[in-house]
Coordinates of C-alpha atoms in Angstrom, one line a residue:
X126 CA -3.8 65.6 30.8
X127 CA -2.3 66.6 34.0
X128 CA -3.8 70.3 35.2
X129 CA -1.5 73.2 36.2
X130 CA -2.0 74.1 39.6
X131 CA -4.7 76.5 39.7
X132 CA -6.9 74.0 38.3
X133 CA -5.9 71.1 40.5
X134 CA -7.0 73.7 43.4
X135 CA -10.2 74.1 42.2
X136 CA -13.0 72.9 44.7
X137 CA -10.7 72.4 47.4
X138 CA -11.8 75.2 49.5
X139 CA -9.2 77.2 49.3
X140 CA -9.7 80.8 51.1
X141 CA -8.5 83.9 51.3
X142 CA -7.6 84.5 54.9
X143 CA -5.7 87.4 56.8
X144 CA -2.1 88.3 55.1
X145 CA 1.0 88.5 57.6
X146 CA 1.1 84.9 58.3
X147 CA 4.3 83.1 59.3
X148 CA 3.8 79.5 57.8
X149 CA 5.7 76.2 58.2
X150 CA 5.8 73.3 55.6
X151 CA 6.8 69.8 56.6
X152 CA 8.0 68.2 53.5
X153 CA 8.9 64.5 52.8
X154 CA 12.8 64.8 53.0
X155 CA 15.0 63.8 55.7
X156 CA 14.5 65.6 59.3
X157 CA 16.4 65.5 62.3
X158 CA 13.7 65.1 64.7
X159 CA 16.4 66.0 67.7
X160 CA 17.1 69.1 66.3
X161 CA 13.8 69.9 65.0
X162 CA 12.4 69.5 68.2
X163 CA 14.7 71.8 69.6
X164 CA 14.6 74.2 66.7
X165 CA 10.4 74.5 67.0
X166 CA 10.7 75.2 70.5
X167 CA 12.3 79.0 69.5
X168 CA 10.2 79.7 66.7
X169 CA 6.7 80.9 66.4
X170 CA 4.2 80.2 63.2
X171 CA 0.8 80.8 62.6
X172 CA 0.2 78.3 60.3
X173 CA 1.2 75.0 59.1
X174 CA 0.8 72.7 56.2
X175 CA 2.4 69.4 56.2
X176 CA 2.8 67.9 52.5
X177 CA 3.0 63.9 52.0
X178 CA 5.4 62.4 54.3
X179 CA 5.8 66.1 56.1
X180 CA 2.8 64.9 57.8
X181 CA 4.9 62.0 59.4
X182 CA 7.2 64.3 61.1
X183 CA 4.8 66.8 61.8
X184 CA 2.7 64.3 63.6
X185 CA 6.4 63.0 65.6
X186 CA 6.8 66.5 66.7
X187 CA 3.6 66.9 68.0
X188 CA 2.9 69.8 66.0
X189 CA -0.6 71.2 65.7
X190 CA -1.1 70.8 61.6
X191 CA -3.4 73.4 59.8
X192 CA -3.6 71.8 56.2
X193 CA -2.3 68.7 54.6
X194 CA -2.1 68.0 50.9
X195 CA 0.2 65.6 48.6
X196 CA -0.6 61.9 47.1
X197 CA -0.3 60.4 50.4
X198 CA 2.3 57.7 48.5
X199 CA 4.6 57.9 51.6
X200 CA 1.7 58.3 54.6
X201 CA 0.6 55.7 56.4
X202 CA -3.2 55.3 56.2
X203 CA -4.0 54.9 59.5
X204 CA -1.9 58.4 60.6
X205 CA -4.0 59.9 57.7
X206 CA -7.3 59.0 59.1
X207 CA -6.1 60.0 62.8
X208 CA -5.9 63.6 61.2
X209 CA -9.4 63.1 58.8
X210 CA -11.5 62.1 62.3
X211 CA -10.0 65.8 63.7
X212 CA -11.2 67.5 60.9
X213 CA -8.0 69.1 59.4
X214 CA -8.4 70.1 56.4
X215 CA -7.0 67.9 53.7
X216 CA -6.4 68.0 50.0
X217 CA -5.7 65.2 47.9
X218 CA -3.7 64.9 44.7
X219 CA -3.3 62.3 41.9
X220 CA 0.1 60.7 41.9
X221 CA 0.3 62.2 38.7
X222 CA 1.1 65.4 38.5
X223 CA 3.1 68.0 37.2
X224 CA 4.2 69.4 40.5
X225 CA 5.8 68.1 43.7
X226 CA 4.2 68.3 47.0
X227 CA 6.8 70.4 48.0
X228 CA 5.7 72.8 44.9
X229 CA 2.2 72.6 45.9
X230 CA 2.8 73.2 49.4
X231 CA 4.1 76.5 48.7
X232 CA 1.8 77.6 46.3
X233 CA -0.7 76.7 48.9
X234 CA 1.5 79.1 51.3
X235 CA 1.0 82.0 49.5
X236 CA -2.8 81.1 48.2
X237 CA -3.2 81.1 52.2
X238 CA -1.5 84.8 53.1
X239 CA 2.0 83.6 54.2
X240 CA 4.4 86.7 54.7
X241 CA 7.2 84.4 55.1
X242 CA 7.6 80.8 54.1
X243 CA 10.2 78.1 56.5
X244 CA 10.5 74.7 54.9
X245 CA 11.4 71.6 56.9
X246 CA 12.2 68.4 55.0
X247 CA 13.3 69.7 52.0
X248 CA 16.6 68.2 51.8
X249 CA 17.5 64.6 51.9
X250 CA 19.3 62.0 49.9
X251 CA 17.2 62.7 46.9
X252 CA 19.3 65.9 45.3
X253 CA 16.7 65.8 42.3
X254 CA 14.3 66.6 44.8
X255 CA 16.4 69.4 47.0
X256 CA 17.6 71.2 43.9
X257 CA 13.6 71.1 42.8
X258 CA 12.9 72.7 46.2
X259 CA 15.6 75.5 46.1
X260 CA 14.4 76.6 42.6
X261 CA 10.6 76.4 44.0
X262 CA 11.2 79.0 46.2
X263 CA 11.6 81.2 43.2
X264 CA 7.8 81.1 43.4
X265 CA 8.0 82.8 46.3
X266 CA 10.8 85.1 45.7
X267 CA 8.4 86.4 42.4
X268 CA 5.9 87.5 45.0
X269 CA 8.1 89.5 47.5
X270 CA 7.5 86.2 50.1
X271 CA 10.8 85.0 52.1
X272 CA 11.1 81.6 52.1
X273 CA 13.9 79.3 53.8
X274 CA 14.8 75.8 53.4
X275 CA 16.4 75.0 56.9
X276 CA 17.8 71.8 58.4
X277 CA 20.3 71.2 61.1
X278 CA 23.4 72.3 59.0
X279 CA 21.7 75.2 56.2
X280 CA 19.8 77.9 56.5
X281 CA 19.4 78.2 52.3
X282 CA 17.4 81.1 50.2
X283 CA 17.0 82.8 47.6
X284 CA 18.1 86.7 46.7
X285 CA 17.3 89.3 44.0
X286 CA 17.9 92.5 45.9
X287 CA 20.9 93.9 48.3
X288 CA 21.0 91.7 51.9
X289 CA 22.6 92.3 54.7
X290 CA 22.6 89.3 57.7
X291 CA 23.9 90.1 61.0
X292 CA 26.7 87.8 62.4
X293 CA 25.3 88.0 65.7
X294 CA 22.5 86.0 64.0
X295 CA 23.7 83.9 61.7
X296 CA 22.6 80.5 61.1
X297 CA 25.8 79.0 60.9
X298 CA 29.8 80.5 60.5
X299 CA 30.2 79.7 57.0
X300 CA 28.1 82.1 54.0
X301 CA 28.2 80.7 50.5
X302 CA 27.2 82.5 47.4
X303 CA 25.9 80.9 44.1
X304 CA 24.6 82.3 41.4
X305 CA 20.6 81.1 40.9
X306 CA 20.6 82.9 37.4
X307 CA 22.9 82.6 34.2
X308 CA 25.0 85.6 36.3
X309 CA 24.9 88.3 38.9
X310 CA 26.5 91.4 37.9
X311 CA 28.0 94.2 40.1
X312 CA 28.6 91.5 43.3
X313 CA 30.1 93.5 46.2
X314 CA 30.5 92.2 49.3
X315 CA 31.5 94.1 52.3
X316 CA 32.5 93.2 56.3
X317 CA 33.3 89.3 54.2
X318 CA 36.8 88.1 54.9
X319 CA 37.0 87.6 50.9
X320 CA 35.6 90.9 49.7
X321 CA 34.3 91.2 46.0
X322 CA 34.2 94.8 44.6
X323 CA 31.9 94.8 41.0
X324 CA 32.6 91.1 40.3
X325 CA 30.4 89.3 37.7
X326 CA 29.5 85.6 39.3
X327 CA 28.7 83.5 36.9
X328 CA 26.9 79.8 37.0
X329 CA 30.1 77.4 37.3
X330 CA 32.2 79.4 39.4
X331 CA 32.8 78.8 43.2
X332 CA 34.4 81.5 43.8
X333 CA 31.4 82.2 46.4
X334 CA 31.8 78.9 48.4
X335 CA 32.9 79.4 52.4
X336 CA 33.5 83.2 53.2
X337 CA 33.0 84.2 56.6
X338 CA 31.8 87.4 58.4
X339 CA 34.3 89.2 60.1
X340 CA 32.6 92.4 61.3
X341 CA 29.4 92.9 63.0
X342 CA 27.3 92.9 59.2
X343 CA 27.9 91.2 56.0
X344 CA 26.8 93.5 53.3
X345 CA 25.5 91.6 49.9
X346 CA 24.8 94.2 47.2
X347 CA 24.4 93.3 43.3
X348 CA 23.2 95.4 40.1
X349 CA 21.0 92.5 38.3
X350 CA 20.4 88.8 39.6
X351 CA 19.3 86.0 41.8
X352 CA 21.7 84.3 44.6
X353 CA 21.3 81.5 46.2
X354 CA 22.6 82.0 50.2
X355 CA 23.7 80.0 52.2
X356 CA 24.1 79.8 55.8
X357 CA 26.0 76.9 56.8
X358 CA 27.4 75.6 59.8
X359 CA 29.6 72.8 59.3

């Protein structure tokens, strides 16, 4: 029988450190080490976990990596003993399992204090494995934790309260609104160059795809809900 998380963590020396941590996960999806590169250089986290194949990129980047965990399926062996010979601290799961790496990862995110969660690698040619990763961050979400899936086109998350995002900083020009649960009720969207006043979204409409900001705030607001955003710049 495969064991639910918890279990799969026990013995693993998992600890409870200091909360308030900004933490970066390097999944196994497609990076653009160009823009990554240039990315990392303006951001600051204080903790990173690289899952399976994340460890590849992390290791291209030549970015110090805190914890590593997966089945190690897509690692090379010897780049997984450079990191065992400087002690990082390293998990290792059976190939079968019920969760991703990607799921783990997080999980491990929040078992480890994270205050906000960025993802890196999430998205790829697999589209089983992106859509996996957007709904994962529901996990997240649950607990109050922001968490973004970024690459060099999306800035993508998850909402269940009013948001309001600056266009001065703004991942991208385009914002795109779909509905994560069956519906979100009471949708009004303000400073948007297509407004919405009270409008029900439901799971099949696109009437959310490609508005734009056109004042100095976009202002989300919704009764009951989840949206997925996203901030997109081609």
């Amino acid at each position: 029988m495969k064991l639910p998380f918890k279990e799969q963590m026990e013995g693993t020396n998992m600890k409870d450190t200091t909360q308030n941590k900004a933490i970066l996960i390097f999944t196994g999806g497609m990076i653009n080490l160009e823009w990554a590169r240039e990315w990392l250089a303006n951001q600051q986290f204080d903790y990173v976990i690289a899952a399976d194949k994340g460890l590849l990129y992390a290791d291209e980047l030549n970015c110090k990596v805190d914890y590593i965990l997966g089945d190690y399926d897509s690692v090379d062996k010897d780049l997984l003993e450079k990191y065992r010979s400087m002690n990082v601290e390293l998990t290792t799961f059976p190939c079968e399992k019920d969760y991703t790496d990607t799921h783990l990862a997080i999980e491990t995110a929040i078992e480890r204090g994270a205050s906000q969660i960025t993802i890196l690698g999430a998205t790829g040619s697999r589209m089983d494995h992106t859509m996996s990763n957007i709904q994962n961050m529901k996990i997240a979400l649950d607990l109050g934790v922001p968490c973004y899936i970024v690459n060099e086109y999306n800035k993508i998350y998850l909402a269940n309260k009013n948001r309001v995002i600056n266009k001065s900083e703004q991942f991208g020009k385009y914002i795109s609104l779909i509905p994560f649960s069956q519906s979100v009720t009471g949708l009004t969207l303000s400073g948007f160059h297509y407004p919405l006043k009270k409008f029900r979204m439901d799971q099949g409409l696109s009437v959310g795809i490609s508005n734009e900001i056109v004042r100095e705030k976009g202002i989300i607001e919704f009764d009951n809900g989840v949206l997925i955003i996203f901030e997109t710049k081609d």
